[in-house]
Each structure stands twice: as C-alpha cells, then as structure tokens.
Amino acid sequence: VRQLPPEVMPLFKLQTNVPSTKIPANFLESTVEVVAKTLGKPKSYVVATVLPDQLMNWGGVDGPCGMVSVESIGALGRDVNKKHSKVISDHLLKTLGIPADKCYINFVDLNKANVGYSGTTFDDLL
C-alpha cells in the first residue's frame, strides 16, 4: 500500500459566464493555493479547473456569476463548509468579480472507495 497524505484529492470546478479573456493568467494557481489552504490539504493534490464563457444568467440580470463544485475526501462538513464558502467567495470576488450572492458552491464529500487514482482507488491507497 502506497503512503499518501490522509484525505487527499480536492477538486475545484468553476463554471462561469466570465469571459476567458478576463480570467487572470494565475487564476488556477491562486485557486489551488486557496483551496489547499482552506481545506488543509497538500497543494500537490489539488486540481482546479474553470469553464469560462458559459451561457449563464443569474435571476434574469446580466453580470458575472458562477457555479462551483468542491469535491474532496474529507475536510468537508456542516461547520467547516461555512468557512470554505467564505474563503472561496472572497477569492472569486477578488479575482473574477463574481459577487458572493451570484455563485452557488456545492460541497461534495467523496467516499475514498469511489475515487480512482494511479490504477486503483483511494480506498487501497489510504
């Protein structure tokens, strides 16, 4: 059994109507940092992705908006998700101009047996 840090593999996925031309060059790097720090996970296991230029509208009003999914094995839960939501919302406002009230954040706590990696699952690796 390979030794890995406990509860690894966070994934941050953002779908947004923000144009790709307005996504800062370092957005993914800074997002990896933010996610790793708030979840207390090793940066080397965090994956961040953004799908810009989506046809999206929030409540019939034009403007920056988005939907985020944060998937992780552990480090999620009722009380800590409030902190994660604030940290991620602040990051999106600062970097992309997406207001906190124009973005849903879904937290998905994954079972390690349901996450594949390196030809097996985290159930075997952790």
JSON list of C-alpha atoms in Angstrom, two decimals:
[
{"chain": "A", "resi": 1, "resn": "VAL", "atom": "CA", "xyz": [0.00, 0.00, 0.00]},
{"chain": "A", "resi": 2, "resn": "ARG", "atom": "CA", "xyz": [1.39, 3.34, -1.13]},
{"chain": "A", "resi": 3, "resn": "GLN", "atom": "CA", "xyz": [1.71, 6.00, 1.58]},
{"chain": "A", "resi": 4, "resn": "LEU", "atom": "CA", "xyz": [-0.20, 9.18, 0.76]},
{"chain": "A", "resi": 5, "resn": "PRO", "atom": "CA", "xyz": [-1.26, 12.08, 2.97]},
{"chain": "A", "resi": 6, "resn": "PRO", "atom": "CA", "xyz": [-4.63, 11.42, 4.61]},
{"chain": "A", "resi": 7, "resn": "GLU", "atom": "CA", "xyz": [-7.75, 12.65, 2.87]},
{"chain": "A", "resi": 8, "resn": "VAL", "atom": "CA", "xyz": [-6.20, 13.93, -0.35]},
{"chain": "A", "resi": 9, "resn": "MET", "atom": "CA", "xyz": [-7.59, 14.79, -3.81]},
{"chain": "A", "resi": 10, "resn": "PRO", "atom": "CA", "xyz": [-9.58, 18.02, -3.62]},
{"chain": "A", "resi": 11, "resn": "LEU", "atom": "CA", "xyz": [-11.13, 19.16, -6.89]},
{"chain": "A", "resi": 12, "resn": "PHE", "atom": "CA", "xyz": [-12.39, 22.70, -7.55]},
{"chain": "A", "resi": 13, "resn": "LYS", "atom": "CA", "xyz": [-14.58, 23.19, -10.64]},
{"chain": "A", "resi": 14, "resn": "LEU", "atom": "CA", "xyz": [-15.96, 26.59, -11.67]},
{"chain": "A", "resi": 15, "resn": "GLN", "atom": "CA", "xyz": [-18.45, 27.21, -14.45]},
{"chain": "A", "resi": 16, "resn": "THR", "atom": "CA", "xyz": [-18.83, 30.92, -15.14]},
{"chain": "A", "resi": 17, "resn": "ASN", "atom": "CA", "xyz": [-20.03, 33.43, -17.67]},
{"chain": "A", "resi": 18, "resn": "VAL", "atom": "CA", "xyz": [-16.84, 35.44, -17.12]},
{"chain": "A", "resi": 19, "resn": "PRO", "atom": "CA", "xyz": [-15.05, 35.60, -20.50]},
{"chain": "A", "resi": 20, "resn": "SER", "atom": "CA", "xyz": [-11.80, 33.66, -20.83]},
{"chain": "A", "resi": 21, "resn": "THR", "atom": "CA", "xyz": [-10.09, 36.96, -21.68]},
{"chain": "A", "resi": 22, "resn": "LYS", "atom": "CA", "xyz": [-10.94, 38.21, -18.16]},
{"chain": "A", "resi": 23, "resn": "ILE", "atom": "CA", "xyz": [-9.57, 35.16, -16.33]},
{"chain": "A", "resi": 24, "resn": "PRO", "atom": "CA", "xyz": [-6.22, 36.20, -14.80]},
{"chain": "A", "resi": 25, "resn": "ALA", "atom": "CA", "xyz": [-3.22, 34.20, -16.00]},
{"chain": "A", "resi": 26, "resn": "ASN", "atom": "CA", "xyz": [-2.55, 32.98, -12.46]},
{"chain": "A", "resi": 27, "resn": "PHE", "atom": "CA", "xyz": [-6.18, 32.18, -11.57]},
{"chain": "A", "resi": 28, "resn": "LEU", "atom": "CA", "xyz": [-5.74, 28.41, -11.46]},
{"chain": "A", "resi": 29, "resn": "GLU", "atom": "CA", "xyz": [-2.53, 28.63, -9.43]},
{"chain": "A", "resi": 30, "resn": "SER", "atom": "CA", "xyz": [-4.05, 31.05, -6.93]},
{"chain": "A", "resi": 31, "resn": "THR", "atom": "CA", "xyz": [-7.19, 28.92, -6.69]},
{"chain": "A", "resi": 32, "resn": "VAL", "atom": "CA", "xyz": [-5.12, 25.80, -5.93]},
{"chain": "A", "resi": 33, "resn": "GLU", "atom": "CA", "xyz": [-3.45, 27.77, -3.11]},
{"chain": "A", "resi": 34, "resn": "VAL", "atom": "CA", "xyz": [-6.80, 28.97, -1.72]},
{"chain": "A", "resi": 35, "resn": "VAL", "atom": "CA", "xyz": [-8.40, 25.52, -1.84]},
{"chain": "A", "resi": 36, "resn": "ALA", "atom": "CA", "xyz": [-5.38, 23.76, -0.33]},
{"chain": "A", "resi": 37, "resn": "LYS", "atom": "CA", "xyz": [-5.20, 26.27, 2.50]},
{"chain": "A", "resi": 38, "resn": "THR", "atom": "CA", "xyz": [-8.90, 26.32, 3.40]},
{"chain": "A", "resi": 39, "resn": "LEU", "atom": "CA", "xyz": [-9.24, 22.52, 3.23]},
{"chain": "A", "resi": 40, "resn": "GLY", "atom": "CA", "xyz": [-5.90, 21.86, 4.93]},
{"chain": "A", "resi": 41, "resn": "LYS", "atom": "CA", "xyz": [-4.83, 19.62, 2.05]},
{"chain": "A", "resi": 42, "resn": "PRO", "atom": "CA", "xyz": [-1.47, 19.24, 0.28]},
{"chain": "A", "resi": 43, "resn": "LYS", "atom": "CA", "xyz": [-1.28, 21.66, -2.64]},
{"chain": "A", "resi": 44, "resn": "SER", "atom": "CA", "xyz": [0.27, 18.92, -4.78]},
{"chain": "A", "resi": 45, "resn": "TYR", "atom": "CA", "xyz": [-3.05, 17.00, -4.82]},
{"chain": "A", "resi": 46, "resn": "VAL", "atom": "CA", "xyz": [-5.43, 19.90, -5.53]},
{"chain": "A", "resi": 47, "resn": "VAL", "atom": "CA", "xyz": [-6.90, 20.19, -9.03]},
{"chain": "A", "resi": 48, "resn": "ALA", "atom": "CA", "xyz": [-8.57, 23.41, -10.16]},
{"chain": "A", "resi": 49, "resn": "THR", "atom": "CA", "xyz": [-10.48, 23.88, -13.38]},
{"chain": "A", "resi": 50, "resn": "VAL", "atom": "CA", "xyz": [-12.51, 26.74, -14.82]},
{"chain": "A", "resi": 51, "resn": "LEU", "atom": "CA", "xyz": [-15.00, 26.69, -17.67]},
{"chain": "A", "resi": 52, "resn": "PRO", "atom": "CA", "xyz": [-15.30, 30.34, -18.75]},
{"chain": "A", "resi": 53, "resn": "ASP", "atom": "CA", "xyz": [-17.57, 31.82, -21.42]},
{"chain": "A", "resi": 54, "resn": "GLN", "atom": "CA", "xyz": [-20.59, 29.79, -20.27]},
{"chain": "A", "resi": 55, "resn": "LEU", "atom": "CA", "xyz": [-24.04, 30.94, -21.30]},
{"chain": "A", "resi": 56, "resn": "MET", "atom": "CA", "xyz": [-25.26, 31.78, -17.80]},
{"chain": "A", "resi": 57, "resn": "ASN", "atom": "CA", "xyz": [-27.64, 34.27, -16.28]},
{"chain": "A", "resi": 58, "resn": "TRP", "atom": "CA", "xyz": [-28.47, 34.78, -12.61]},
{"chain": "A", "resi": 59, "resn": "GLY", "atom": "CA", "xyz": [-32.06, 35.74, -11.89]},
{"chain": "A", "resi": 60, "resn": "GLY", "atom": "CA", "xyz": [-32.59, 37.49, -15.23]},
{"chain": "A", "resi": 61, "resn": "VAL", "atom": "CA", "xyz": [-29.84, 40.02, -14.51]},
{"chain": "A", "resi": 62, "resn": "ASP", "atom": "CA", "xyz": [-26.66, 40.20, -16.59]},
{"chain": "A", "resi": 63, "resn": "GLY", "atom": "CA", "xyz": [-23.33, 40.20, -14.81]},
{"chain": "A", "resi": 64, "resn": "PRO", "atom": "CA", "xyz": [-20.63, 37.85, -13.56]},
{"chain": "A", "resi": 65, "resn": "CYS", "atom": "CA", "xyz": [-21.96, 34.69, -11.94]},
{"chain": "A", "resi": 66, "resn": "GLY", "atom": "CA", "xyz": [-20.92, 31.10, -11.49]},
{"chain": "A", "resi": 67, "resn": "MET", "atom": "CA", "xyz": [-21.39, 27.64, -10.06]},
{"chain": "A", "resi": 68, "resn": "VAL", "atom": "CA", "xyz": [-18.64, 25.91, -8.10]},
{"chain": "A", "resi": 69, "resn": "SER", "atom": "CA", "xyz": [-18.20, 22.31, -7.09]},
{"chain": "A", "resi": 70, "resn": "VAL", "atom": "CA", "xyz": [-15.65, 21.43, -4.42]},
{"chain": "A", "resi": 71, "resn": "GLU", "atom": "CA", "xyz": [-15.08, 17.69, -4.19]},
{"chain": "A", "resi": 72, "resn": "SER", "atom": "CA", "xyz": [-12.90, 16.15, -1.53]},
{"chain": "A", "resi": 73, "resn": "ILE", "atom": "CA", "xyz": [-12.32, 13.04, 0.51]},
{"chain": "A", "resi": 74, "resn": "GLY", "atom": "CA", "xyz": [-12.93, 14.51, 3.94]},
{"chain": "A", "resi": 75, "resn": "ALA", "atom": "CA", "xyz": [-12.29, 18.08, 5.16]},
{"chain": "A", "resi": 76, "resn": "LEU", "atom": "CA", "xyz": [-15.91, 18.97, 4.40]},
{"chain": "A", "resi": 77, "resn": "GLY", "atom": "CA", "xyz": [-18.92, 19.23, 6.68]},
{"chain": "A", "resi": 78, "resn": "ARG", "atom": "CA", "xyz": [-21.62, 21.47, 8.02]},
{"chain": "A", "resi": 79, "resn": "ASP", "atom": "CA", "xyz": [-19.48, 23.78, 10.14]},
{"chain": "A", "resi": 80, "resn": "VAL", "atom": "CA", "xyz": [-16.30, 23.90, 8.06]},
{"chain": "A", "resi": 81, "resn": "ASN", "atom": "CA", "xyz": [-18.19, 24.45, 4.78]},
{"chain": "A", "resi": 82, "resn": "LYS", "atom": "CA", "xyz": [-19.25, 27.87, 6.07]},
{"chain": "A", "resi": 83, "resn": "LYS", "atom": "CA", "xyz": [-15.58, 28.83, 6.34]},
{"chain": "A", "resi": 84, "resn": "HIS", "atom": "CA", "xyz": [-14.77, 27.29, 2.95]},
{"chain": "A", "resi": 85, "resn": "SER", "atom": "CA", "xyz": [-17.70, 29.14, 1.36]},
{"chain": "A", "resi": 86, "resn": "LYS", "atom": "CA", "xyz": [-16.48, 32.50, 2.69]},
{"chain": "A", "resi": 87, "resn": "VAL", "atom": "CA", "xyz": [-12.88, 31.90, 1.59]},
{"chain": "A", "resi": 88, "resn": "ILE", "atom": "CA", "xyz": [-13.87, 30.75, -1.90]},
{"chain": "A", "resi": 89, "resn": "SER", "atom": "CA", "xyz": [-16.46, 33.52, -2.34]},
{"chain": "A", "resi": 90, "resn": "ASP", "atom": "CA", "xyz": [-13.91, 36.16, -1.35]},
{"chain": "A", "resi": 91, "resn": "HIS", "atom": "CA", "xyz": [-11.42, 34.68, -3.83]},
{"chain": "A", "resi": 92, "resn": "LEU", "atom": "CA", "xyz": [-13.94, 34.71, -6.70]},
{"chain": "A", "resi": 93, "resn": "LEU", "atom": "CA", "xyz": [-14.97, 38.30, -5.98]},
{"chain": "A", "resi": 94, "resn": "LYS", "atom": "CA", "xyz": [-11.35, 39.48, -5.79]},
{"chain": "A", "resi": 95, "resn": "THR", "atom": "CA", "xyz": [-10.08, 37.62, -8.87]},
{"chain": "A", "resi": 96, "resn": "LEU", "atom": "CA", "xyz": [-13.09, 37.42, -11.20]},
{"chain": "A", "resi": 97, "resn": "GLY", "atom": "CA", "xyz": [-15.59, 39.97, -9.90]},
{"chain": "A", "resi": 98, "resn": "ILE", "atom": "CA", "xyz": [-18.19, 37.29, -9.11]},
{"chain": "A", "resi": 99, "resn": "PRO", "atom": "CA", "xyz": [-20.26, 38.51, -6.13]},
{"chain": "A", "resi": 100, "resn": "ALA", "atom": "CA", "xyz": [-20.90, 36.02, -3.32]},
{"chain": "A", "resi": 101, "resn": "ASP", "atom": "CA", "xyz": [-24.65, 36.24, -3.97]},
{"chain": "A", "resi": 102, "resn": "LYS", "atom": "CA", "xyz": [-24.16, 35.27, -7.62]},
{"chain": "A", "resi": 103, "resn": "CYS", "atom": "CA", "xyz": [-22.45, 31.93, -7.11]},
{"chain": "A", "resi": 104, "resn": "TYR", "atom": "CA", "xyz": [-23.54, 28.62, -5.68]},
{"chain": "A", "resi": 105, "resn": "ILE", "atom": "CA", "xyz": [-20.87, 26.42, -4.13]},
{"chain": "A", "resi": 106, "resn": "ASN", "atom": "CA", "xyz": [-21.63, 22.71, -3.87]},
{"chain": "A", "resi": 107, "resn": "PHE", "atom": "CA", "xyz": [-19.50, 20.72, -1.44]},
{"chain": "A", "resi": 108, "resn": "VAL", "atom": "CA", "xyz": [-19.23, 17.02, -2.23]},
{"chain": "A", "resi": 109, "resn": "ASP", "atom": "CA", "xyz": [-17.63, 14.74, 0.36]},
{"chain": "A", "resi": 110, "resn": "LEU", "atom": "CA", "xyz": [-16.47, 11.73, -1.62]},
{"chain": "A", "resi": 111, "resn": "ASN", "atom": "CA", "xyz": [-16.09, 8.17, -0.40]},
{"chain": "A", "resi": 112, "resn": "LYS", "atom": "CA", "xyz": [-12.47, 7.10, -0.92]},
{"chain": "A", "resi": 113, "resn": "ALA", "atom": "CA", "xyz": [-13.64, 3.81, -2.47]},
{"chain": "A", "resi": 114, "resn": "ASN", "atom": "CA", "xyz": [-15.34, 5.83, -5.23]},
{"chain": "A", "resi": 115, "resn": "VAL", "atom": "CA", "xyz": [-12.29, 7.84, -6.30]},
{"chain": "A", "resi": 116, "resn": "GLY", "atom": "CA", "xyz": [-9.81, 6.25, -8.68]},
{"chain": "A", "resi": 117, "resn": "TYR", "atom": "CA", "xyz": [-6.17, 7.23, -8.83]},
{"chain": "A", "resi": 118, "resn": "SER", "atom": "CA", "xyz": [-3.00, 5.64, -10.14]},
{"chain": "A", "resi": 119, "resn": "GLY", "atom": "CA", "xyz": [-4.75, 2.49, -11.34]},
{"chain": "A", "resi": 120, "resn": "THR", "atom": "CA", "xyz": [-6.63, 1.81, -8.10]},
{"chain": "A", "resi": 121, "resn": "THR", "atom": "CA", "xyz": [-8.82, 3.74, -5.64]},
{"chain": "A", "resi": 122, "resn": "PHE", "atom": "CA", "xyz": [-8.02, 5.83, -2.61]},
{"chain": "A", "resi": 123, "resn": "ASP", "atom": "CA", "xyz": [-9.61, 3.08, -0.55]},
{"chain": "A", "resi": 124, "resn": "ASP", "atom": "CA", "xyz": [-6.50, 0.99, -1.26]},
{"chain": "A", "resi": 125, "resn": "LEU", "atom": "CA", "xyz": [-4.10, 3.93, -1.07]},
{"chain": "A", "resi": 126, "resn": "LEU", "atom": "CA", "xyz": [-5.17, 5.45, 2.25]}
]
